[in-house]
Tab-separated table of C-alpha atoms and ligand atoms in Angstrom:
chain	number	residue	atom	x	y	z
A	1	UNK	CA	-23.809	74.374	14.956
A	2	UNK	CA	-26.925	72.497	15.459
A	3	UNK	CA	-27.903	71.002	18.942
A	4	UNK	CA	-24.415	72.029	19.865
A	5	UNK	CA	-22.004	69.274	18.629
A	6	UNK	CA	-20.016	70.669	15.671
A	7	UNK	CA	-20.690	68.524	12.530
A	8	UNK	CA	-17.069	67.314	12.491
A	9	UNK	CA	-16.781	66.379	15.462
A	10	UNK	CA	-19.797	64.026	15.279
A	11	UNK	CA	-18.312	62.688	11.660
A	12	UNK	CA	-14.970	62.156	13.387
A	13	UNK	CA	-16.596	59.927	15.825
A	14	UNK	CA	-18.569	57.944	14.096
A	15	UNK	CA	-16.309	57.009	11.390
A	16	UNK	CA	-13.840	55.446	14.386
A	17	UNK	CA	-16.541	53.611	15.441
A	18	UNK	CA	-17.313	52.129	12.174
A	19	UNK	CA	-13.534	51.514	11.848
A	20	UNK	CA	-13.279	50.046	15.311
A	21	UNK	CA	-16.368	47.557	15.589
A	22	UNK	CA	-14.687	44.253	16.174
A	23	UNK	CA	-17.618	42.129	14.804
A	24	UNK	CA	-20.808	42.275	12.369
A	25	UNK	CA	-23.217	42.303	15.230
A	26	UNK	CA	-20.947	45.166	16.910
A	27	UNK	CA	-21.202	47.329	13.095
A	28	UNK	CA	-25.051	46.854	13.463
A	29	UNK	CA	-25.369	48.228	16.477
A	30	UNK	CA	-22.664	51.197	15.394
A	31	UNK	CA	-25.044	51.730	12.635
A	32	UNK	CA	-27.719	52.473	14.574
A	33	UNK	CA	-25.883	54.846	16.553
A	34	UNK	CA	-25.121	57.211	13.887
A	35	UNK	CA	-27.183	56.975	11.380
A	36	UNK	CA	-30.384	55.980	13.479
A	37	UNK	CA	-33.687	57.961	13.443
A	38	UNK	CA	-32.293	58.679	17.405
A	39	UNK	CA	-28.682	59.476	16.114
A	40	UNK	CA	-27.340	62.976	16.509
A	41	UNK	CA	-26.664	63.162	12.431
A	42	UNK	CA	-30.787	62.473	11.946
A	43	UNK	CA	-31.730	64.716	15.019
A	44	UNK	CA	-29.379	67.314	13.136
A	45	UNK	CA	-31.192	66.878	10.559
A	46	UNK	CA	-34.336	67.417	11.968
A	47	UNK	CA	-33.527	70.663	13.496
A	48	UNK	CA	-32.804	72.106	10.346
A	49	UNK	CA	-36.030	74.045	9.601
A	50	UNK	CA	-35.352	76.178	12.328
A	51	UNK	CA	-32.467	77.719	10.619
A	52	UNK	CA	-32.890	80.309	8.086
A	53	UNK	CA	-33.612	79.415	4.288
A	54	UNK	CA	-30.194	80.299	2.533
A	55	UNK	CA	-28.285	78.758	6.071
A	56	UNK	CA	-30.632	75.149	5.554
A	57	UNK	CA	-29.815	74.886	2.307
A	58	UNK	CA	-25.721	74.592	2.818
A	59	UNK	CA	-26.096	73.180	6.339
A	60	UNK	CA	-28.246	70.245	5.108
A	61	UNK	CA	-25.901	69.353	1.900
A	62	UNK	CA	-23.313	69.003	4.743
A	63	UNK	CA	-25.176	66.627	6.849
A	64	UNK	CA	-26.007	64.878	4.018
A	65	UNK	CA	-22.498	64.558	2.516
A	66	UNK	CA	-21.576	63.076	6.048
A	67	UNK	CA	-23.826	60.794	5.955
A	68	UNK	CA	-23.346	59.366	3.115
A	69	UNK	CA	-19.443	59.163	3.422
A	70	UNK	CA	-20.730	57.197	7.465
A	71	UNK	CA	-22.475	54.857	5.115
A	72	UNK	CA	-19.480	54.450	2.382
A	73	UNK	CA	-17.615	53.754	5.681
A	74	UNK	CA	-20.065	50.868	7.391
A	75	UNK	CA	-20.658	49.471	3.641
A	76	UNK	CA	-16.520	49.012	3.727
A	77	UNK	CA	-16.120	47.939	6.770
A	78	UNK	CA	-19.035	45.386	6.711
A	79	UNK	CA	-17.495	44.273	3.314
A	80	UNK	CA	-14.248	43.630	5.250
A	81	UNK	CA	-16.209	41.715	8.729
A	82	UNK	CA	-18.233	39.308	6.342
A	83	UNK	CA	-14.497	38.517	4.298
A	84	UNK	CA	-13.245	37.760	7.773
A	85	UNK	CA	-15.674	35.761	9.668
A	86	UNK	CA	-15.832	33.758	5.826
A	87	UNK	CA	-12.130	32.655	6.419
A	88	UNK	CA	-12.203	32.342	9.388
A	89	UNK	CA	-15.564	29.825	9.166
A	90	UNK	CA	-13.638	27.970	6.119
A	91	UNK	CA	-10.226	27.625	8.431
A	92	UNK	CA	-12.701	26.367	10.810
A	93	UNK	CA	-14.079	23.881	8.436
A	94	UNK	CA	-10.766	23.034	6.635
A	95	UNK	CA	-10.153	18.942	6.803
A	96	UNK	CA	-6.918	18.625	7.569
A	97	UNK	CA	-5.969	15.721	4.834
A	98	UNK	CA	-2.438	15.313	6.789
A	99	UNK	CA	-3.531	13.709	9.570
A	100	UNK	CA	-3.098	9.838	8.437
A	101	UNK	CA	0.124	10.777	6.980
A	102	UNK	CA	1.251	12.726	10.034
A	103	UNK	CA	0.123	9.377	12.311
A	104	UNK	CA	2.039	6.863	9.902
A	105	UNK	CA	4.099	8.290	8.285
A	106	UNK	CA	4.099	7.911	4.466
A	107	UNK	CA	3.724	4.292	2.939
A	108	UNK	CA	6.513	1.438	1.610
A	109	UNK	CA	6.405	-2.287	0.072
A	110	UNK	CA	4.807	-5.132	1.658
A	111	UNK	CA	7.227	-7.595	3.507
A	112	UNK	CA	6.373	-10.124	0.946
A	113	UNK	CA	7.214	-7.559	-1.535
A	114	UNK	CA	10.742	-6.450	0.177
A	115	UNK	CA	11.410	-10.103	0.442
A	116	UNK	CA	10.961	-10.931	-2.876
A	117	UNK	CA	13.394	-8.425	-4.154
A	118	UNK	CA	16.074	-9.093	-1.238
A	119	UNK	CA	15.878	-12.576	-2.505
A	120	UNK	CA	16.040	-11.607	-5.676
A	121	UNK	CA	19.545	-9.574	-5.273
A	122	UNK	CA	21.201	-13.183	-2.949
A	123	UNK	CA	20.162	-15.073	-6.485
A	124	UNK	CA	21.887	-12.035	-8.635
A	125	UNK	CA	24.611	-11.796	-6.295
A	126	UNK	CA	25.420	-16.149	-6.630
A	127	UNK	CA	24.859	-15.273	-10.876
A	128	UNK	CA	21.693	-16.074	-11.623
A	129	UNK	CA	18.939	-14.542	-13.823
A	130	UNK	CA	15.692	-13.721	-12.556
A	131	UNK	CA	12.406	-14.341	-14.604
A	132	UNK	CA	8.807	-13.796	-14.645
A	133	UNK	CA	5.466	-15.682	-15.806
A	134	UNK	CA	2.080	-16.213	-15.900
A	135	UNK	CA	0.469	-17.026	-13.051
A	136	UNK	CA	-2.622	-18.788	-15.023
A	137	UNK	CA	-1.151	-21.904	-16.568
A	138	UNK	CA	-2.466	-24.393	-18.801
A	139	UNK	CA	-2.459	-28.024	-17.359
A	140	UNK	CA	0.351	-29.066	-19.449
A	141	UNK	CA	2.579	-26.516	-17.958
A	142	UNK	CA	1.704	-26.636	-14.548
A	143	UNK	CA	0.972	-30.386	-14.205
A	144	UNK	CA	1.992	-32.603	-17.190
A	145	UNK	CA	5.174	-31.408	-18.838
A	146	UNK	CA	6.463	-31.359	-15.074
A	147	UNK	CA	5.392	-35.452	-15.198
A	148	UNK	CA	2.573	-35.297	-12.778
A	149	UNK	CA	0.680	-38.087	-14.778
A	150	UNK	CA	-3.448	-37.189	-15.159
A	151	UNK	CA	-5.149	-38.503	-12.031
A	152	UNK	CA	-2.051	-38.409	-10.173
A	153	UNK	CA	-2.555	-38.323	-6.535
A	154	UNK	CA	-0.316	-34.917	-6.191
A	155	UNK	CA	-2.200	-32.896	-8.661
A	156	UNK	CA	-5.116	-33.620	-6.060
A	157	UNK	CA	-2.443	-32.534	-3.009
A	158	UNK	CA	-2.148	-29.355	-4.824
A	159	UNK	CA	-5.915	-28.385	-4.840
A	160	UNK	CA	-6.181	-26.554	-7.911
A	161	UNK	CA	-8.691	-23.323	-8.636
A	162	UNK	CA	-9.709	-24.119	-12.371
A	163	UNK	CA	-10.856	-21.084	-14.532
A	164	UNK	CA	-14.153	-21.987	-16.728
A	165	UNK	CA	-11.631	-21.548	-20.035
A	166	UNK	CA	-11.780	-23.696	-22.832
A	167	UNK	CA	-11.730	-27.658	-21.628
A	168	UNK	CA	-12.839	-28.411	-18.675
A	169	UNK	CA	-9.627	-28.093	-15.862
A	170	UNK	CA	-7.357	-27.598	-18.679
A	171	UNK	CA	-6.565	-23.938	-17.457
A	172	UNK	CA	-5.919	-23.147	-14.009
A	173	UNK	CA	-4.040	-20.907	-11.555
A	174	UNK	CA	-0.703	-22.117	-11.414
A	175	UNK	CA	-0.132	-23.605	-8.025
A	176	UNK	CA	3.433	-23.510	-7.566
A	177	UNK	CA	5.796	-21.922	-9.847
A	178	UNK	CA	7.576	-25.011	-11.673
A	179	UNK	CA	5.769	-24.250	-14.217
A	180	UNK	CA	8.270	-21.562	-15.047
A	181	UNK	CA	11.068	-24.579	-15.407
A	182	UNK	CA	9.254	-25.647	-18.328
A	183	UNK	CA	8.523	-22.215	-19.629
A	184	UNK	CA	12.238	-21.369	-19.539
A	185	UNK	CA	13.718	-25.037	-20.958
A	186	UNK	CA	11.872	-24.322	-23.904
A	187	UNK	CA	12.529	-20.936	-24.685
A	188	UNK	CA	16.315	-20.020	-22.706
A	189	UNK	CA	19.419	-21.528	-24.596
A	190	UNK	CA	21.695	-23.723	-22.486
A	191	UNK	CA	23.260	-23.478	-19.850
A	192	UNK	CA	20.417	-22.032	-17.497
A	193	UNK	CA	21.190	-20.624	-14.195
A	194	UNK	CA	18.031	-18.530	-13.073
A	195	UNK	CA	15.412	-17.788	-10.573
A	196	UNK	CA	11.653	-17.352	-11.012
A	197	UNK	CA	9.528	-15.991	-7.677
A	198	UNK	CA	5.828	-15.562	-8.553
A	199	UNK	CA	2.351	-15.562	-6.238
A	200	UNK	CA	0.634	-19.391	-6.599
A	201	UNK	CA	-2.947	-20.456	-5.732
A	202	UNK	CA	-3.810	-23.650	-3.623
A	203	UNK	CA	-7.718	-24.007	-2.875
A	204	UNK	CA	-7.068	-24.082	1.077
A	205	UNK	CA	-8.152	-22.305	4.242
A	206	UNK	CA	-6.114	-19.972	5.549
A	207	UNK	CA	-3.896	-20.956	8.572
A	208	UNK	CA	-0.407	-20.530	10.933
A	209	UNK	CA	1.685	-21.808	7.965
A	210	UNK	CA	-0.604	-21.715	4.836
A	211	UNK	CA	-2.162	-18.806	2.296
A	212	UNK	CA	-4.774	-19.471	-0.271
A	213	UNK	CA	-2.695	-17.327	-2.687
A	214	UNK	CA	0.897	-17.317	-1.513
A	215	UNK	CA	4.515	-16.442	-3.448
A	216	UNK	CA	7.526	-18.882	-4.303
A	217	UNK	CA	10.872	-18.466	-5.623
A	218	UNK	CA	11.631	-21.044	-8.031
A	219	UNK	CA	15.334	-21.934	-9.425
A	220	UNK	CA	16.631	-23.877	-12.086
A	221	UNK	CA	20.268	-24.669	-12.879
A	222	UNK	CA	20.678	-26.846	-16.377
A	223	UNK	CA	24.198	-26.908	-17.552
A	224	UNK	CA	27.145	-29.890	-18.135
A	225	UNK	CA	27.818	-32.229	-14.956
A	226	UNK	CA	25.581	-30.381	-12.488
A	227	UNK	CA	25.135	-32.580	-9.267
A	228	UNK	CA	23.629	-33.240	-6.347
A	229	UNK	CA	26.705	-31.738	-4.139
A	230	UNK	CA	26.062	-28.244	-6.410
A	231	UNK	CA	22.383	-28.694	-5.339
A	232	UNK	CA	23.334	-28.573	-1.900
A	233	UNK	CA	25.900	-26.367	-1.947
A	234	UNK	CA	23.677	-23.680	-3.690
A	235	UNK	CA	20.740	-24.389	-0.963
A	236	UNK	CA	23.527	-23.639	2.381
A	237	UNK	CA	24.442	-20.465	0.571
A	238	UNK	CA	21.693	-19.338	0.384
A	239	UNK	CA	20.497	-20.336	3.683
A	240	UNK	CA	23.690	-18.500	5.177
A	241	UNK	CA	23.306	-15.354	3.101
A	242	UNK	CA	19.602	-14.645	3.618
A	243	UNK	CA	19.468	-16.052	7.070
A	244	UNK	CA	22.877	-15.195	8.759
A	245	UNK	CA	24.667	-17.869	11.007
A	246	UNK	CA	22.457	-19.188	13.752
A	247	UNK	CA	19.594	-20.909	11.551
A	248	UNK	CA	20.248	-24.411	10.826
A	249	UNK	CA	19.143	-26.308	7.609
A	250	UNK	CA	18.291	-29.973	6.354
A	251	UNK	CA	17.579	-31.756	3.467
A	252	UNK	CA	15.408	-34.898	3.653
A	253	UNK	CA	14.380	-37.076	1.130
A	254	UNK	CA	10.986	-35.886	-0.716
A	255	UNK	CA	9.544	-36.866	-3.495
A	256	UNK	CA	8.312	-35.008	-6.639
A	257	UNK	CA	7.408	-35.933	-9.996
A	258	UNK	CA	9.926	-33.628	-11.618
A	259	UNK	CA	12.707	-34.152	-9.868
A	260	UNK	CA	14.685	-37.513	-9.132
A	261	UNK	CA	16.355	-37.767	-6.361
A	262	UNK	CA	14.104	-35.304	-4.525
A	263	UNK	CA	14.268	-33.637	-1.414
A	264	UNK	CA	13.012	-31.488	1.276
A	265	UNK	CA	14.471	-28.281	2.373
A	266	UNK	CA	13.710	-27.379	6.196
A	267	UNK	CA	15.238	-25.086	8.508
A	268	UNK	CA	14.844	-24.497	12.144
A	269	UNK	CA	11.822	-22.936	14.045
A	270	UNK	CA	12.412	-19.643	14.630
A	271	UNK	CA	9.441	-19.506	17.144
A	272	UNK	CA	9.956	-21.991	19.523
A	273	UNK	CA	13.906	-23.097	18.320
A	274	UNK	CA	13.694	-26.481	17.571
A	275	UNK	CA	11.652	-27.451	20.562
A	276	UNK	CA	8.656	-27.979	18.721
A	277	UNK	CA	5.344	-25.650	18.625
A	278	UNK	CA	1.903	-24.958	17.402
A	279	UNK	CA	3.567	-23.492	14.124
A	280	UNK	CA	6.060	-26.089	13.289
A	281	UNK	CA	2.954	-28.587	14.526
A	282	UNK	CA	5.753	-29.801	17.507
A	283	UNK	CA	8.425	-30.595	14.978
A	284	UNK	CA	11.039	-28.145	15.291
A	285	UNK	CA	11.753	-27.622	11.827
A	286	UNK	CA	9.308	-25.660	8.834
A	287	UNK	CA	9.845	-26.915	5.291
A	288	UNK	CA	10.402	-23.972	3.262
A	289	UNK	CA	10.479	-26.027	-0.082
A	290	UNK	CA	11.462	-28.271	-2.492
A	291	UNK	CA	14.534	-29.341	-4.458
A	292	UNK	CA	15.529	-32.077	-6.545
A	293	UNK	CA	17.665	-33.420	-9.450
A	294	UNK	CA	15.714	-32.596	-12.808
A	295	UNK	CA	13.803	-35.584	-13.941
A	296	UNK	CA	15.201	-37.172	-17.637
A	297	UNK	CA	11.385	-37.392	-18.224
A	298	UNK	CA	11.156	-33.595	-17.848
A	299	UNK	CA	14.251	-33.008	-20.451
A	300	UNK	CA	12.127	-35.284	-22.588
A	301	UNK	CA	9.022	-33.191	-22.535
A	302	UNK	CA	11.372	-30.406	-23.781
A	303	UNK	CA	13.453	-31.749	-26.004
A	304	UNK	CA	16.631	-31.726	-24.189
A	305	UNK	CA	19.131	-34.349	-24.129
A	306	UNK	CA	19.474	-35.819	-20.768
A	307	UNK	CA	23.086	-37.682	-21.767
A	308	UNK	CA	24.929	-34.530	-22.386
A	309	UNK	CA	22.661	-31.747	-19.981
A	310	UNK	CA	21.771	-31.990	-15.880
A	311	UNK	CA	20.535	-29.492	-13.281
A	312	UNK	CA	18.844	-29.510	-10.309
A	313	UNK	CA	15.653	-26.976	-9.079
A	314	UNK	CA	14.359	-25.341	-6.199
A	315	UNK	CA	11.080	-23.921	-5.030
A	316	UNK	CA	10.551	-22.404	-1.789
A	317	UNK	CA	7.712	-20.340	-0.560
A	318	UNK	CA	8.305	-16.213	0.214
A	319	UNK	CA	5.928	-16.405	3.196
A	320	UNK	CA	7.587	-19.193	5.079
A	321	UNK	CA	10.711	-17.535	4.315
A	322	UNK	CA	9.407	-14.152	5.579
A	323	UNK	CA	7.336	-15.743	8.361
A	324	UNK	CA	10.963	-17.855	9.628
A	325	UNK	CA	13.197	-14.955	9.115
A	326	UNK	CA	11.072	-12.546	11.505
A	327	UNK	CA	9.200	-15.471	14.045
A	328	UNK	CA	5.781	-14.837	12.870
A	329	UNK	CA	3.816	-17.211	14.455
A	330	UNK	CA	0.857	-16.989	11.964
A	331	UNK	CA	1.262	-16.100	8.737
A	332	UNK	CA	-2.180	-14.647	8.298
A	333	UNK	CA	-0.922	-11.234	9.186
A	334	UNK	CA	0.421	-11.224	5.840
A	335	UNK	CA	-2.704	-10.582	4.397
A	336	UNK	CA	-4.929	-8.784	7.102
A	337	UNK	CA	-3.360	-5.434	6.286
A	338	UNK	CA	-3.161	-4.159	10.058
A	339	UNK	CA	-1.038	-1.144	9.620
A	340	UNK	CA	0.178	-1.624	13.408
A	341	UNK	CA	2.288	-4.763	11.946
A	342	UNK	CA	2.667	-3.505	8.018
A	343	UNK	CA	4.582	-0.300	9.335
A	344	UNK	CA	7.028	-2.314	11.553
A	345	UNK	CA	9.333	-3.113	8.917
B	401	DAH	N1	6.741	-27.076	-6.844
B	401	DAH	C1	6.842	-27.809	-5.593
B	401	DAH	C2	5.684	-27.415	-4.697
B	401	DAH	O1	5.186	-26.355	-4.827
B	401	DAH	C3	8.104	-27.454	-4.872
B	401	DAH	C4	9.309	-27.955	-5.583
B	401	DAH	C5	9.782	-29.206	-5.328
B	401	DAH	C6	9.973	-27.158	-6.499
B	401	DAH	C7	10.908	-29.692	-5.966
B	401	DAH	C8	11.099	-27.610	-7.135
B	401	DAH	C9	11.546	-28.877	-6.862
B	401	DAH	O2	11.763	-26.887	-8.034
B	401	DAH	O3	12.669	-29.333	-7.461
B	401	DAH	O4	5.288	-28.209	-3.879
């Protein structure tokens, strides 16, 4: 036909080319190719007046029906190119939201958190209950019903943050959890056996051994004939079942308003063993707590006759427990949230 390449041929050709252009840039230039004013389909096109009327007529609705299916094809394929280089900019793009998880590993409790519940299940396991509170207290609770008289020299030891409720430093965050003693004398019937861990609030700076807002687990046994000896006894159980042979305890005499006699509960330092460091301030031992007979004045706050009823109580703090058990030789890392030491256990 005209210019000497048969129409299908030049159709054939140019819709692989369309089909085979690897990019949008490449379909552009394809473009230009065959359907350009320079193409063969346009020169065709062109060269038509030189055929004969009734031949023009049929030979140019040909070239024009190719054309237009070449242009159905690059309008396709260009359809298909910008669907590709889309994805492939958005797979570029994507954020890949598993990366933290993929580094770390997917979260778990706090070690304050696990230790609170392991010592939870020793207490359950020896038959006690466990109970919750409030951690802000009114003064009576926290201070008075427990027989720290007002201006008592250990409310001042326990630096207190006071909330701006009601009286002046009547209501305040509890700062150790004895209050729960009270809470539970007036409320559980007799005998008690039961154990109350809780966070507490001392208005102090942070250091090796001491938290601003820090957790103890509380206990109070009430029932008929309870000594001393039980007192003890309950404390080396415990020390052997969360501890394990190989950590060595003492009690030495304290003193606490709410408990008479009253003692001190101290175990060996796990950081230097005994031979005296920065944490146990050259000691040897850290006082975890402590533990006494329950005061007849206490009973007499709540209405409970000290004659026929006796118990003793407990309070040691989580984080010495927690900084002891795994030789943490500052217990600030409890509360810096460093990933590198949270994920270790
Ligand atoms: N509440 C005391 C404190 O935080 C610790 C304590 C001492 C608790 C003697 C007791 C106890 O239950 O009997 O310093």
């Amino acid at each position: 036909m005209m210019a000497g390449v048969p129409l299908e041929e030049l159709r054939a050709k140019a819709l692989q080319e369309v089909e085979q252009a690897p990019g949008l840039e490449d379909l552009r230039r394809v473009e230009q190719e065959v359907l350009g004013r320079r193409s063969p389909l346009t020169l065709a096109h062109r060269s038509l007046g030189s055929l004969p009327l009734d031949e023009r007529r049929d030979a140019g609705a040909r070239i024009n029906q190719v054309r237009s299916e070449i242009q159905e094809a690059i309008e396709g394929k260009r359809r298909a190119l910008e669907e590709a280089e889309r994805a492939a900019r958005l797979e570029a793009d994507r954020l890949d939201l598993t990366e933290v998880l993929a580094t770390w590993g997917p979260g778990h409790l706090h070690l304050v958190t696990q230790t609170r519940d392991e010592l939870e299940d020793v207490f359950v396991g020896m038959g006690f209950a466990v109970a919750e509170g409030p951690e802000v207290e009114t003064d009576w609770y926290n201070f008075e019903a427990l027989n720290y008289p007002p201006a008592h020299p250990a409310r001042a030891a326990q630096d207190s943050f006071y909330l701006k409720v009601g009286e002046p430093e009547q209501v305040l965050l509890r700062t150790h959890t004895s209050p729960m003693q009270v809470r539970l004398l007036l409320t559980s019937e007799l005998p008690i056996y039961a154990v109350m861990p809780g966070r507490c609030y001392r208005r102090e700076t942070a250091d090796a051994r001491h938290r601003p807002a820090f957790h103890q687990i509380e206990a109070l046994v009430v029932d008929r004939g309870i000594t001393f000896a039980d007192l003890a006894g309950t404390i080396e159980e415990f020390t052997e079942a969360y501890f394990g042979p190989g950590i060595a305890s003492r009690l030495r005499p304290g003193s606490f308003p709410f408990t008479e006699p009253s003692g001190e509960y101290e175990v060996t330092c796990t950081i230097c063993r005994g031979r005296g460091c920065r944490t146990c301030s050259g000691t040897g031992w850290i006082e975890l707590g402590g533990c006494g007979m329950v005061d007849p004045a206490v009973f007499g706050n709540v209405g409970i006759d000290a004659e026929e009823w006796s118990g003793f109580a407990f309070g040691f703090g989580i984080d010495r427990l927690v900084q002891v058990r795994h030789g943490l030789s500052d217990m600030r890392v409890l509360q810096e949230n460093d990933i590198r030491f949270l994920r270790q256990f």
